[in-house]
XYZ file of C-alpha atoms in Angstrom:
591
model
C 60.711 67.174 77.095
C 63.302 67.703 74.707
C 63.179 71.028 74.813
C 63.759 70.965 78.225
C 66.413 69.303 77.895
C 67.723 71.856 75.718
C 67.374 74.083 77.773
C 68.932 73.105 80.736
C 72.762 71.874 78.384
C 72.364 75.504 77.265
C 72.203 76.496 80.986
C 74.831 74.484 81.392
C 77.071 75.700 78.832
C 76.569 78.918 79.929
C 77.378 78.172 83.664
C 80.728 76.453 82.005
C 81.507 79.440 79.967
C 81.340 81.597 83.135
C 83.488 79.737 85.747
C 86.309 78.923 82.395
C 85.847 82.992 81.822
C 86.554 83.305 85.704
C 89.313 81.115 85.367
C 91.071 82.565 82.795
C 90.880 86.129 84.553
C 90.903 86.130 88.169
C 89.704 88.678 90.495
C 91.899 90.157 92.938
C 89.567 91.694 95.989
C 90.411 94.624 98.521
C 88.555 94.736 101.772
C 88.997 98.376 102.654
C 88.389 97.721 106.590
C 92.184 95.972 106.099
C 93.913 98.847 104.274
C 97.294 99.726 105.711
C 96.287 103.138 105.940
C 92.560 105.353 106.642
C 90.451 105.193 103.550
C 86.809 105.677 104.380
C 85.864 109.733 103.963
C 82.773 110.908 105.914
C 83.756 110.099 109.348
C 83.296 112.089 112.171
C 86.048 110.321 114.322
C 87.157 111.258 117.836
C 88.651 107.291 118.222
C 88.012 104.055 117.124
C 84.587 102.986 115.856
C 82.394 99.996 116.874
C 81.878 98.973 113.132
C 84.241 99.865 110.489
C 81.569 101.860 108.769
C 80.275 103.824 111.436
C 80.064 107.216 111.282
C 80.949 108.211 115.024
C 83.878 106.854 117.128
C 82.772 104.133 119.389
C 83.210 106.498 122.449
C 80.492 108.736 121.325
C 78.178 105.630 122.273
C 77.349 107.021 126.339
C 76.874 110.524 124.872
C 74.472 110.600 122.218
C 70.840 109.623 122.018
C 70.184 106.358 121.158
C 68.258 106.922 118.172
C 70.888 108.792 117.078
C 73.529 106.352 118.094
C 71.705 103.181 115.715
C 71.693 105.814 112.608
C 74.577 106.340 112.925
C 75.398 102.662 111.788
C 73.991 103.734 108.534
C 76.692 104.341 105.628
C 74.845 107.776 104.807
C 77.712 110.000 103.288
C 80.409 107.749 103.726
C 82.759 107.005 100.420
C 86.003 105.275 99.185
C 88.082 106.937 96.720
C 90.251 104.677 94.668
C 92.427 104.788 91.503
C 92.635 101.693 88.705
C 93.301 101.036 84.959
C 90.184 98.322 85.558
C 87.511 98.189 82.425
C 85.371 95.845 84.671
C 85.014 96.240 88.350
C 82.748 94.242 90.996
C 81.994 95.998 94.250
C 80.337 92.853 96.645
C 79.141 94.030 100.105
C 76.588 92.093 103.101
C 74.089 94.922 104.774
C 72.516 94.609 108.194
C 69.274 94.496 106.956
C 68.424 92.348 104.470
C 65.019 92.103 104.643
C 64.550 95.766 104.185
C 66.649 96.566 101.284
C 63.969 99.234 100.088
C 61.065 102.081 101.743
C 57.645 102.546 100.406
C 58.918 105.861 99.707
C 62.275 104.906 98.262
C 63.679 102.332 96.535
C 66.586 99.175 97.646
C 69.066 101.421 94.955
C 69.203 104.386 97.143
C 68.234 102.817 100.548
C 70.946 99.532 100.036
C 72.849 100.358 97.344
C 75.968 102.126 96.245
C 76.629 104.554 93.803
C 80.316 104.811 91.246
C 81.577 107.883 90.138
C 84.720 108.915 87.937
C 86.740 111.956 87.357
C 88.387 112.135 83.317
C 91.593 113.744 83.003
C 90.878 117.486 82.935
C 88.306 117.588 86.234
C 85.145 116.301 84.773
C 82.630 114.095 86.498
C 81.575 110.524 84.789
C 79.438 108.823 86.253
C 79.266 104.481 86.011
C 75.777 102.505 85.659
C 76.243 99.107 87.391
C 74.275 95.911 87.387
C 73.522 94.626 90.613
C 71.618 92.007 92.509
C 70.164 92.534 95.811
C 70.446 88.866 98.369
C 72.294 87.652 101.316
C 75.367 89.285 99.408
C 75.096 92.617 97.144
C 76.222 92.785 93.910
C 77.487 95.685 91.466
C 78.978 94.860 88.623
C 80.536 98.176 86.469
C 81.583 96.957 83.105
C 83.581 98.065 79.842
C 84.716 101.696 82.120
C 86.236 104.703 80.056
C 85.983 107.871 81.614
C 87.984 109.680 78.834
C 88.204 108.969 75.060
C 90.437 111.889 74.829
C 93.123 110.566 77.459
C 93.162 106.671 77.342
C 94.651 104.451 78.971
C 96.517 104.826 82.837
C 94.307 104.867 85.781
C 90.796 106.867 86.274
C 90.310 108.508 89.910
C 87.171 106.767 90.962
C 84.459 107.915 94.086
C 82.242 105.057 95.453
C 79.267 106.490 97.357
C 78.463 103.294 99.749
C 74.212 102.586 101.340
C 72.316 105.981 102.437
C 69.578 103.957 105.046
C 71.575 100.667 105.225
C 74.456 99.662 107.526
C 77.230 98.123 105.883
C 78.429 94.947 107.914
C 81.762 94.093 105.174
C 82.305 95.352 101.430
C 85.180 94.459 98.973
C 86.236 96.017 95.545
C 87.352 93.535 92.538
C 89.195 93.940 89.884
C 90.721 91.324 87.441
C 94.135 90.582 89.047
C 96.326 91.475 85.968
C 94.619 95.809 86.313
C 96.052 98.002 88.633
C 94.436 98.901 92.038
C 95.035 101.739 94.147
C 93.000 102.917 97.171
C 93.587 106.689 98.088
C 93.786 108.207 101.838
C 92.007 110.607 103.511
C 92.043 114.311 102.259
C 93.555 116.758 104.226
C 91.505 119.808 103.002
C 89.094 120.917 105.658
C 86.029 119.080 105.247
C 82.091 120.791 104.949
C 80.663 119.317 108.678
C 76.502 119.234 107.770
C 74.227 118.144 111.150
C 70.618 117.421 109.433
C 67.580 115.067 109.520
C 66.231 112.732 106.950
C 66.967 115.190 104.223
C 70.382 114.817 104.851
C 70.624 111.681 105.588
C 69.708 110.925 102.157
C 66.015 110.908 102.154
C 65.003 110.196 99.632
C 67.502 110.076 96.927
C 66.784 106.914 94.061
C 70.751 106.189 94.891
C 73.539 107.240 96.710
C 75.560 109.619 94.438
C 71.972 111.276 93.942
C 71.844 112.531 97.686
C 72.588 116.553 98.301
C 75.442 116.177 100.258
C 76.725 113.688 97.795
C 76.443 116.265 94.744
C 77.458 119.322 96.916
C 80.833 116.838 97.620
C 81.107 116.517 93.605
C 80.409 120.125 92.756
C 83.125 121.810 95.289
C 85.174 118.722 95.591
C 85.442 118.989 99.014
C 85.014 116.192 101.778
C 81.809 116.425 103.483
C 80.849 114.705 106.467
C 77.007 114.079 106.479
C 75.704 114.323 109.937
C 71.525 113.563 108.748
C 69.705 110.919 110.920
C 66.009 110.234 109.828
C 64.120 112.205 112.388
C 66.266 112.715 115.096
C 68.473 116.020 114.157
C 67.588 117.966 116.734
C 70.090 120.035 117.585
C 71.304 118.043 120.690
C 74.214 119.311 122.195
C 75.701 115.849 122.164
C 75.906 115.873 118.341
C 77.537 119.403 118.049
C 79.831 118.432 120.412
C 81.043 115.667 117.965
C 81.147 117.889 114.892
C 82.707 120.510 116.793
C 85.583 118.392 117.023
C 86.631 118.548 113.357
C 88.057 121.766 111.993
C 85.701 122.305 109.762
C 86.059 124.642 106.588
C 82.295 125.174 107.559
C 79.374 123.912 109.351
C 76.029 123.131 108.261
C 72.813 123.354 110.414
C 69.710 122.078 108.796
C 67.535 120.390 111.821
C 64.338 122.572 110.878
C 62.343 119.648 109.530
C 62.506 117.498 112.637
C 61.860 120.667 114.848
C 58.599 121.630 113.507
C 56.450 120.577 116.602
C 58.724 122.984 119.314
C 57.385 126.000 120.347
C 58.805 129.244 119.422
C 60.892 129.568 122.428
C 62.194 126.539 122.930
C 63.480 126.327 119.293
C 65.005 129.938 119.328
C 66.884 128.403 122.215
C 68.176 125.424 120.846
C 69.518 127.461 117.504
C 71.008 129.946 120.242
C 72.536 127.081 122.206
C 73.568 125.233 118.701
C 75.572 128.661 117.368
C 77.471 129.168 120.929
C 78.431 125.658 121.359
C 79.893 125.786 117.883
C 81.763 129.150 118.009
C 82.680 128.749 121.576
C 85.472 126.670 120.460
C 85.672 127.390 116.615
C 84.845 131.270 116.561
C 86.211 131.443 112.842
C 84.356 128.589 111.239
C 81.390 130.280 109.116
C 77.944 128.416 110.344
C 75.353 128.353 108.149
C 71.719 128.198 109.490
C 69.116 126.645 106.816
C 65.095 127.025 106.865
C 62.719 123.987 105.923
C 63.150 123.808 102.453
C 59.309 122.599 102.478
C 57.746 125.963 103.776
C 57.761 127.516 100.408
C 54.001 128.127 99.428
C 52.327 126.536 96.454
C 54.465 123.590 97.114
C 52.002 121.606 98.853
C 48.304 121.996 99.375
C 47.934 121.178 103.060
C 47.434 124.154 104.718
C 48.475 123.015 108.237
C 51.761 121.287 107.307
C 52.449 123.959 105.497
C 52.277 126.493 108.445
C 54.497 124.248 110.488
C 56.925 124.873 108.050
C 56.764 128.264 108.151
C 56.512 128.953 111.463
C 59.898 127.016 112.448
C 61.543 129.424 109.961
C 60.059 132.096 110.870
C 61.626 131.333 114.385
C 65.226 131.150 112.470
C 64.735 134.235 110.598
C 64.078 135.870 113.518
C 67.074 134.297 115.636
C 69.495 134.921 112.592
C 68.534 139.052 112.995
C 68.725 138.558 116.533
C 72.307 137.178 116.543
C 73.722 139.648 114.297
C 72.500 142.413 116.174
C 74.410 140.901 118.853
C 77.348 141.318 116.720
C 77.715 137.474 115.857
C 80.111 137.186 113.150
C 80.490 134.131 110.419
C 76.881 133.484 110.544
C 74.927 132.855 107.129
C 71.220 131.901 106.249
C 70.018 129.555 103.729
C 66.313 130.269 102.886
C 63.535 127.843 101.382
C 63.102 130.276 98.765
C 66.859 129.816 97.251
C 65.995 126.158 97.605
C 63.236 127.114 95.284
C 61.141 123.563 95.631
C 58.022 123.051 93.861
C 55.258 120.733 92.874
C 57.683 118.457 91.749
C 60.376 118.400 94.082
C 59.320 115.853 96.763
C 57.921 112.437 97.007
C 55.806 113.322 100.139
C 55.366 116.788 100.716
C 58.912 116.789 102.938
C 61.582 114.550 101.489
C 63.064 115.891 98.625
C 62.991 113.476 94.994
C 66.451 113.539 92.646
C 64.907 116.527 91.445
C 64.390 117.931 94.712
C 67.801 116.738 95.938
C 69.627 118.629 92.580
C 67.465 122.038 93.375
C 68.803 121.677 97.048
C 72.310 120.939 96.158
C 72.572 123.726 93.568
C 71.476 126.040 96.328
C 73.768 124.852 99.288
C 76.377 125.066 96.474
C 76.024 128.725 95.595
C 75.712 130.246 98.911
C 78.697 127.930 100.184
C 81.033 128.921 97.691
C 79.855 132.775 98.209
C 80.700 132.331 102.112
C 84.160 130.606 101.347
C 85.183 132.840 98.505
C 85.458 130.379 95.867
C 82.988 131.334 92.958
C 82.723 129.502 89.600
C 82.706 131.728 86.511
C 80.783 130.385 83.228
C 84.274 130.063 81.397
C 86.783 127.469 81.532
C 89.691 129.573 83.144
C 87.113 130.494 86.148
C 85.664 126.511 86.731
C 88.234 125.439 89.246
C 88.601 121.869 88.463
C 91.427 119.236 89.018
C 93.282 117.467 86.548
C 95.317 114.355 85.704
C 96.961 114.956 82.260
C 100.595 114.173 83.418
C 99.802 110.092 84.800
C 103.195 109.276 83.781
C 105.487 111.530 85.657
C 103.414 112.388 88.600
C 100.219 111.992 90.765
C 98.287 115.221 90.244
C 96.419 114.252 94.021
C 99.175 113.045 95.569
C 101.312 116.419 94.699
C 98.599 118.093 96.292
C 98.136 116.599 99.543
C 102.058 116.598 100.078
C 102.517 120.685 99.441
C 99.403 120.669 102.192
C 101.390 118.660 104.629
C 104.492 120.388 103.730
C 102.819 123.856 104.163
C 101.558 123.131 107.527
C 104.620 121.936 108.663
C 107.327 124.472 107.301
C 105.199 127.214 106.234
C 106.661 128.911 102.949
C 108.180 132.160 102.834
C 107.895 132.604 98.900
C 105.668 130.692 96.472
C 105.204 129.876 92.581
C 101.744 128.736 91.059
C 102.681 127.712 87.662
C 102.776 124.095 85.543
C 105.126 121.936 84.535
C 107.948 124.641 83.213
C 108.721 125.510 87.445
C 107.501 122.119 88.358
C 110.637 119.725 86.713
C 112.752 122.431 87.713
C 113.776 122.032 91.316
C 113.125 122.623 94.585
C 110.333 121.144 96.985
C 107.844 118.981 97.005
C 110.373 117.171 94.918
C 109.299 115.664 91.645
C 110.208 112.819 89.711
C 112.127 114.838 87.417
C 115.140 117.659 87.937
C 116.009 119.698 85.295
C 117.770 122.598 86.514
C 118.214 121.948 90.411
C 121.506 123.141 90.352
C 119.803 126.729 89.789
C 117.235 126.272 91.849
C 119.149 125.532 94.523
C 121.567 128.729 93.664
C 118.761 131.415 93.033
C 115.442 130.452 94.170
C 116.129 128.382 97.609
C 118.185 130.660 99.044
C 114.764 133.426 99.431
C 112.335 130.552 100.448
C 110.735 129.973 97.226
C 108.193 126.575 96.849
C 107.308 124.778 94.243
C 103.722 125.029 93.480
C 103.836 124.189 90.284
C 102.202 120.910 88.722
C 102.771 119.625 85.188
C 99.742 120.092 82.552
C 98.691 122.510 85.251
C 95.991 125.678 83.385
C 94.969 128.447 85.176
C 91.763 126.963 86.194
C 93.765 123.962 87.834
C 95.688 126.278 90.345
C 92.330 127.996 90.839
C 91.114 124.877 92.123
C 94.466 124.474 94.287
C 93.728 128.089 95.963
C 90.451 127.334 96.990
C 91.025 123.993 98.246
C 93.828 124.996 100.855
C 97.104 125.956 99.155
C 97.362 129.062 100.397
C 95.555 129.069 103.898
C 97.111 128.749 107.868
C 100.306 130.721 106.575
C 101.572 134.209 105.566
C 103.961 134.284 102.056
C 105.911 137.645 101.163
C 105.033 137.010 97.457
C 102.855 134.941 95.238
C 104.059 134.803 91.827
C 102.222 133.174 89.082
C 103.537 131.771 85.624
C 100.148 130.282 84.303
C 98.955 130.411 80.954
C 100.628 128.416 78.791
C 98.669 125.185 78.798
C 95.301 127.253 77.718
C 96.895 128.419 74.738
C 95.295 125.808 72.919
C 91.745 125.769 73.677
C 91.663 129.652 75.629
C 91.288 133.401 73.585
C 93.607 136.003 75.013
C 90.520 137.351 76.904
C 89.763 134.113 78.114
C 92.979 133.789 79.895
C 92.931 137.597 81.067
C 89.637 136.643 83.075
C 91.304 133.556 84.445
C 94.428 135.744 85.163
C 91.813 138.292 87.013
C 90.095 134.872 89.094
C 93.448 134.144 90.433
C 94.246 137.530 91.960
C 91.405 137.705 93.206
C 91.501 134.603 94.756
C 94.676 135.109 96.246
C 93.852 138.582 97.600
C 91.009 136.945 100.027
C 93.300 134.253 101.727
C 96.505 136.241 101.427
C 95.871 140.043 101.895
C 98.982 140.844 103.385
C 101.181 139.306 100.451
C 102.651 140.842 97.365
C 101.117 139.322 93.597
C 103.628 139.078 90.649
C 102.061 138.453 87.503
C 104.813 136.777 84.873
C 104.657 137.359 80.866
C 104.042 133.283 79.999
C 106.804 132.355 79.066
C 107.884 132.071 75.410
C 107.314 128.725 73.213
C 107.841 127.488 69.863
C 105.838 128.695 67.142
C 103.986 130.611 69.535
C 106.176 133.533 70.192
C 104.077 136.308 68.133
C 101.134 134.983 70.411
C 102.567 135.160 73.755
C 104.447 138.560 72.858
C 101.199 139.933 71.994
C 99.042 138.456 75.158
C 102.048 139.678 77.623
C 101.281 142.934 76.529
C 97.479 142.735 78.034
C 98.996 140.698 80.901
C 101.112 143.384 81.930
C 98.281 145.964 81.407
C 96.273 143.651 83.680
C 99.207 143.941 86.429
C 99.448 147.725 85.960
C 95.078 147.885 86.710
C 95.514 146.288 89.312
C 98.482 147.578 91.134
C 100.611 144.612 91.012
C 104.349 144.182 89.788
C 104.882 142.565 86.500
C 107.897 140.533 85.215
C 108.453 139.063 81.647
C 111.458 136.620 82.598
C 111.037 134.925 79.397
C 112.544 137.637 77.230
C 116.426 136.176 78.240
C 115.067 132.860 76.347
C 114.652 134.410 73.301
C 117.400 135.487 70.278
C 117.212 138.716 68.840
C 114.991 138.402 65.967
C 112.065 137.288 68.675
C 112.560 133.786 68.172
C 113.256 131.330 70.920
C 116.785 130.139 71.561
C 116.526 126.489 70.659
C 119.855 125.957 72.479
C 118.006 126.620 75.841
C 115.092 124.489 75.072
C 114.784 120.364 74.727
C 111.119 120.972 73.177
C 110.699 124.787 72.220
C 108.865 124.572 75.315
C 110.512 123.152 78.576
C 114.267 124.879 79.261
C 117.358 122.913 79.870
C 119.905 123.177 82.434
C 121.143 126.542 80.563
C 117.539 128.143 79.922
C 116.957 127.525 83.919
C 120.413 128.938 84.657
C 118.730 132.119 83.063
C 115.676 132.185 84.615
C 116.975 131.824 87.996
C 118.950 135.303 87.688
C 115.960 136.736 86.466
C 113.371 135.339 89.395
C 115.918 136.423 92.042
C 115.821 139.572 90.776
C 112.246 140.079 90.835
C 111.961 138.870 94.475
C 114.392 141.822 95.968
C-alpha cells in the first residue's frame, strides 16, 4: 500500500512539473486553415474546397467519380512549409477516422500520421524523428531540432508531409511563444502534376515523407501535386480534366495497376484518350507514361498476377510506339525495368515497401530530370541545391520567388547570375543593402540589366535557380555569369571549371537564342595568385566553347597584382568607388 502510494505523489509530481514547465514556456499555435495568405502545397485547385485539406476544389464534386471524390479527402501529398528558430515543436491535428488509424498492410505512422523534414543552410535534407500519440487528438512532438552544427542559430526551412490514407479534419503547429514562426506561401515554380492509384497515393509507405512522390518532391525540390487514389486511377477523363488545369512543368500518368483487368483495346483507348485530352490544351507539357512497376519477372511467384502485369504494359509499350509514329511529341516512357523492383520491394506483391518506394523514386527522379534538362553531376558544383547562408541580410526563398514574379511580369532584357558582390550592388529585386546604386543606376539600368545575384550564392546555387524557373517564359540578349568565388574554399580549379561547364549548358537549353558571358571571378584578398591563375582556364573554357569572356576585375587591382584596398571594405565586396569601376567595365561588355 505504501508503495502505492508512492507511486501515485511521484505521478503527481510529475504531472506538477509538467503543467509549471508549461507555464513557464507557453505555446503559441498556428492553425494554417486561418493563414492570411495560401499555404497548403499539393492542391489541385480550380476554386474553393469543401474541406480545407482537400485536394480538389469543391466544384469538382458533380464531375468526378465518387470514389474518387471521398479520396480525395485524404491528405495524400499535401504539405506545409514553414520557417522557425524553434528547438521543440508540437504539430496536434484530429483525423476523420479515428478508428482506423492503421491497414493490415500498413501501419497508423504512414496511414495517420505526418512526417517533418528540414533543409540546413547549404541545401541539405534533415530529417526530424517525433514522438507521437495516436487518440481523439494526434500528437507529434519534435524535440531539441538542429539541422546544422555548422550554421547555428536563425531559422531552419522546415517541410511537414501531413496523413497519406487519412483525412485531416483541423491541424495546428506549436512552438514556445518566445521562438520565431513563419509559415511560407505557395511556390510559384511549375509544379510535377502525377495522376496514379494506390502507389501514388502513398501505398504503402511506413510514413509520409517515405512516399515516392514525397522523395521525388525532396530530390528535385519541386512542388508536386499527387493525384493517387487507392484503386480508382483510371484514367477518367474527369480527373485529367482537373490536372489539365495546372500548368504543369510535367505530367505524370501511372494508372497501370488499377487497369490490369481491361482488355487490350479498351486500355489502348483510354491511354490514347488520356494523351489527347492532356496535349489538346497543353501541347508543350512533356507527359510521361509509366508501366506497372510489378510486371518485372522474378519479382513475384504467381504466375497469373504476374501476366496481368505484363500484359497492361505490354498494351502501353505498344501505344507509346504507336503515338510517336504518329508524330506525338513530349511523350516519355517509364518502364518496370528502370523501376528495377525485386523480392524485396513490396509488402504484397503490388504496393511498393520504403524500399520499394526509394527504388521507385530514384527512377521517376532520373528520367524526370533527363526530360526537363536538369541533371545532377556527382560533384558539388553540378548538385543544384538551395541555400540559406546569408539569414541576416536576406531570405534566400523569398529572393527567389520575387525575381519569378518580377520576370513574368516585366520580362528582363539583360541578366547577371552571380552572389553577393552584384547582389548589394543595385538594381532590382531590391535588396536590403545598396552599395553602389548610384552606378548601377548610371551603367547597368540604362541596357536592362537584373539582378540575379544572391549573397553566399556558389555555382551550384544558381544551378539550382536555372532549373527551377529563372530563366524560362522570356527571351534575354545576354546572360552573364560572375560565379565562383564562394567555392574557392571547399572547390579545386577543375571543380569549378565543371560547374562553370553545368551552367552553360544549362542556360543553352532554356535560352538558345541568348548570348553567354563568362566573367574572370573577380579578384579577392589573399587570393589574387589563385583567381589570376583559374581566370586563365576560365577564359580557355569561354574560348571552347564559343562564348565571349570578360575579366572586369583587373580595374580593381594595383599594379603589382594586388587588390586596391581603397576600392574594397573587406578585400572582397567593392565600395561605392570599386562599383563606379565595374560599371564602366560591364557596360562595355554589353555593346
Amino acid at each position: 500500500m505504501k508503495r502505492s502510494i508512492t507511486f501515485f505523489l511521484l505521478l503527481q509530481c510529475v504531472a506538477a512539473t509538467h503543467i509549471f514547465a508549461q507555464q513557464q514556456n507557453p505555446v503559441k499555435w498556428w492553425n494554417p486553415a486561418g493563414n492570411d495568405f495560401p499555404v497548403l502545397e499539393g492542391q489541385c485547385l480550380q476554386g474553393a474546397t469543401e474541406s480545407y485539406y482537400d485536394r480538389f476544389s469543391a466544384g469538382a464534386k458533380n464531375t468526378l467519380n465518387p470514389k474518387v471524390w471521398g479520396l480525395s479527402h485524404n491528405s495524400a501529398g499535401l504539405y506545409l512549409k514553414f520557417k522557425s528558430d524553434a528547438n521543440e515543436i508540437v504539430v496536434r491535428y484530429v483525423v476523420q477516422n479515428k478508428g482506423n488509424f492503421a491497414m493490415p498492410h500498413m501501419p497508423a505512422t504512414g496511414v495517420s500520421g505526418i512526417d517533418l523534414y528540414a533543409i540546413d543552410r547549404s541545401g541539405g535534407w534533415q530529417w526530424a524523428p517525433g514522438h507521437y500519440a495516436f487518440g481523439d487528438t494526434v500528437e507529434y512532438r519534435f524535440s531539441h531540432l538542429q539541422a546544422d552544427h555548422a550554421f547555428t542559430g536563425g531559422d531552419t526551412e522546415y517541410r511537414l508531409y501531413l496523413p497519406l490514407y487519412n483525412t485531416v479534419n483541423w491541424l495546428q503547429i506549436g512552438v514556445a511563444s518566445e521562438k520565431h514562426f513563419a509559415p511560407m506561401p505557395l511556390s510559384l515554380e511549375k509544379p510535377v502534376v502525377a495522376y496514379g492509384t494506390s502507389i501514388m497515393q502513398g501505398g504503402c509507405a511506413s510514413r509520409p515523407g517515405l512516399a515516392w512522390t514525397a522523395i521525388l518532391n525532396r530530390s528535385l525540390d519541386r512542388p508536386l501535386i499527387n493525384l493517387g487514389f487507392s484503386g480508382t486511377g483510371l484514367l477518367e477523363k474527369s480527373v485529367l480534366d482537373q490536372m489539365v488545369e495546372k500548368d504543369a512543368k510535367i505530367y505524370v500518368l501511372d494508372c497501370l495497376p488499377n487497369l490490369t483487368g481491361y482488355s487490350s483495346a479498351a486500355l489502348e483507348q483510354l491511354i490514347k484518350d488520356a494523351v489527347n485530352t492532356l496535349q489538346g490544351k497543353r501541347p508543350e507539357v512533356p507527359i510521361l507514361l509509366v508501366e506497372h512497376s510489378g510486371g518485372v519477372k522474378g519479382s513475384i511467384m504467381d504466375t497469373t498476377t504476374l501476366n496481368g502485369f505484363e500484359n497492361a504494359n505490354k498494351v502501353l509499350r505498344s501505344v507509346f510506339a504507336k503515338l510517336i509514329a504518329e508524330g506525338k511529341q513530349h511523350l516519355y516512357l517509364l518502364s518496370n525495368k528502370d523501376m528495377d523492383w525485386d523480392i524485396n520491394a513490396t509488402v504484397d506483391g503490388v504496393h511498393p515497401n520504403d524500399v520499394g518506394m526509394m527504388k521507385y523514386a530514384a527512377a521517376y527522379e532520373k528520367i524526370i530530370r533527363r526530360i526537363l534538362h536538369e541533371p545532377s553531376g556527382n560533384i558539388r558544383t553540378t548538385i543544384p541545391v538551395t541555400q540559406s547562408r546569408d539569414i541576416r541580410s536576406y531570405d534566400w526563398r523569398d529572393r527567389h520567388q520575387e525575381i519569378l514574379a518580377l520576370n513574368k511580369k516585366t520580362p528582363p532584357q539583360n541578366i547577371i547570375l552571380a552572389n553577393s558582390i552584384i547582389h548589394f550592388w543595385g538594381g532590382d529585386p531590391k535588396a536590403p543593402i545598396a552599395r553602389g546604386e548610384e552606378s548601377w543606376n548610371k551603367y547597368l539600368a540604362p541596357i536592362g540589366m537584373r539582378n540575379l545575384a544572391f549573397g553566399w550564392d556558389r555555382i551550384e546555387n544558381v544551378l539550382w535557380r536555372i532549373y527551377h524557373d529563372e530563366l524560362d517564359g522570356y527571351q534575354a540578349k545576354h546572360v552573364l555569369f560572375m560565379i565562383g568565388t564562394n567555392n574557392l574554399g571547399d572547390c579545386n580549379d577543375e571543380e569549378i571549371i565543371m560547374g562553370l561547364q553545368a551552367l552553360v549548358a544549362a542556360v543553352n537549353v532554356r535560352q538558345p537564342q541568348t548570348q553567354i558571358i563568362l566573367s574572370g571571378i573577380l579578384p579577392r584578398g589573399n587570393m589574387e595568385q589563385r583567381v589570376e591563375t583559374l581566370n586563365k582556364r576560365i577564359s580557355l573554357l569561354a574560348k571552347q566553347l564559343k562564348l565571349q569572356y570578360i575579366n572586369p576585375g583587373k580595374v580593381l587591382l594595383k599594379k603589382d597584382g594586388k587588390i586596391d584596398e581603397s576600392l574594397f571594405s573587406d578585400g572582397l565586396h567593392p565600395v561605392a568607388a570599386g562599383y563606379e569601376k565595374l560599371g564602366q567595365q560591364l557596360q562595355q561588355a554589353f555593346h
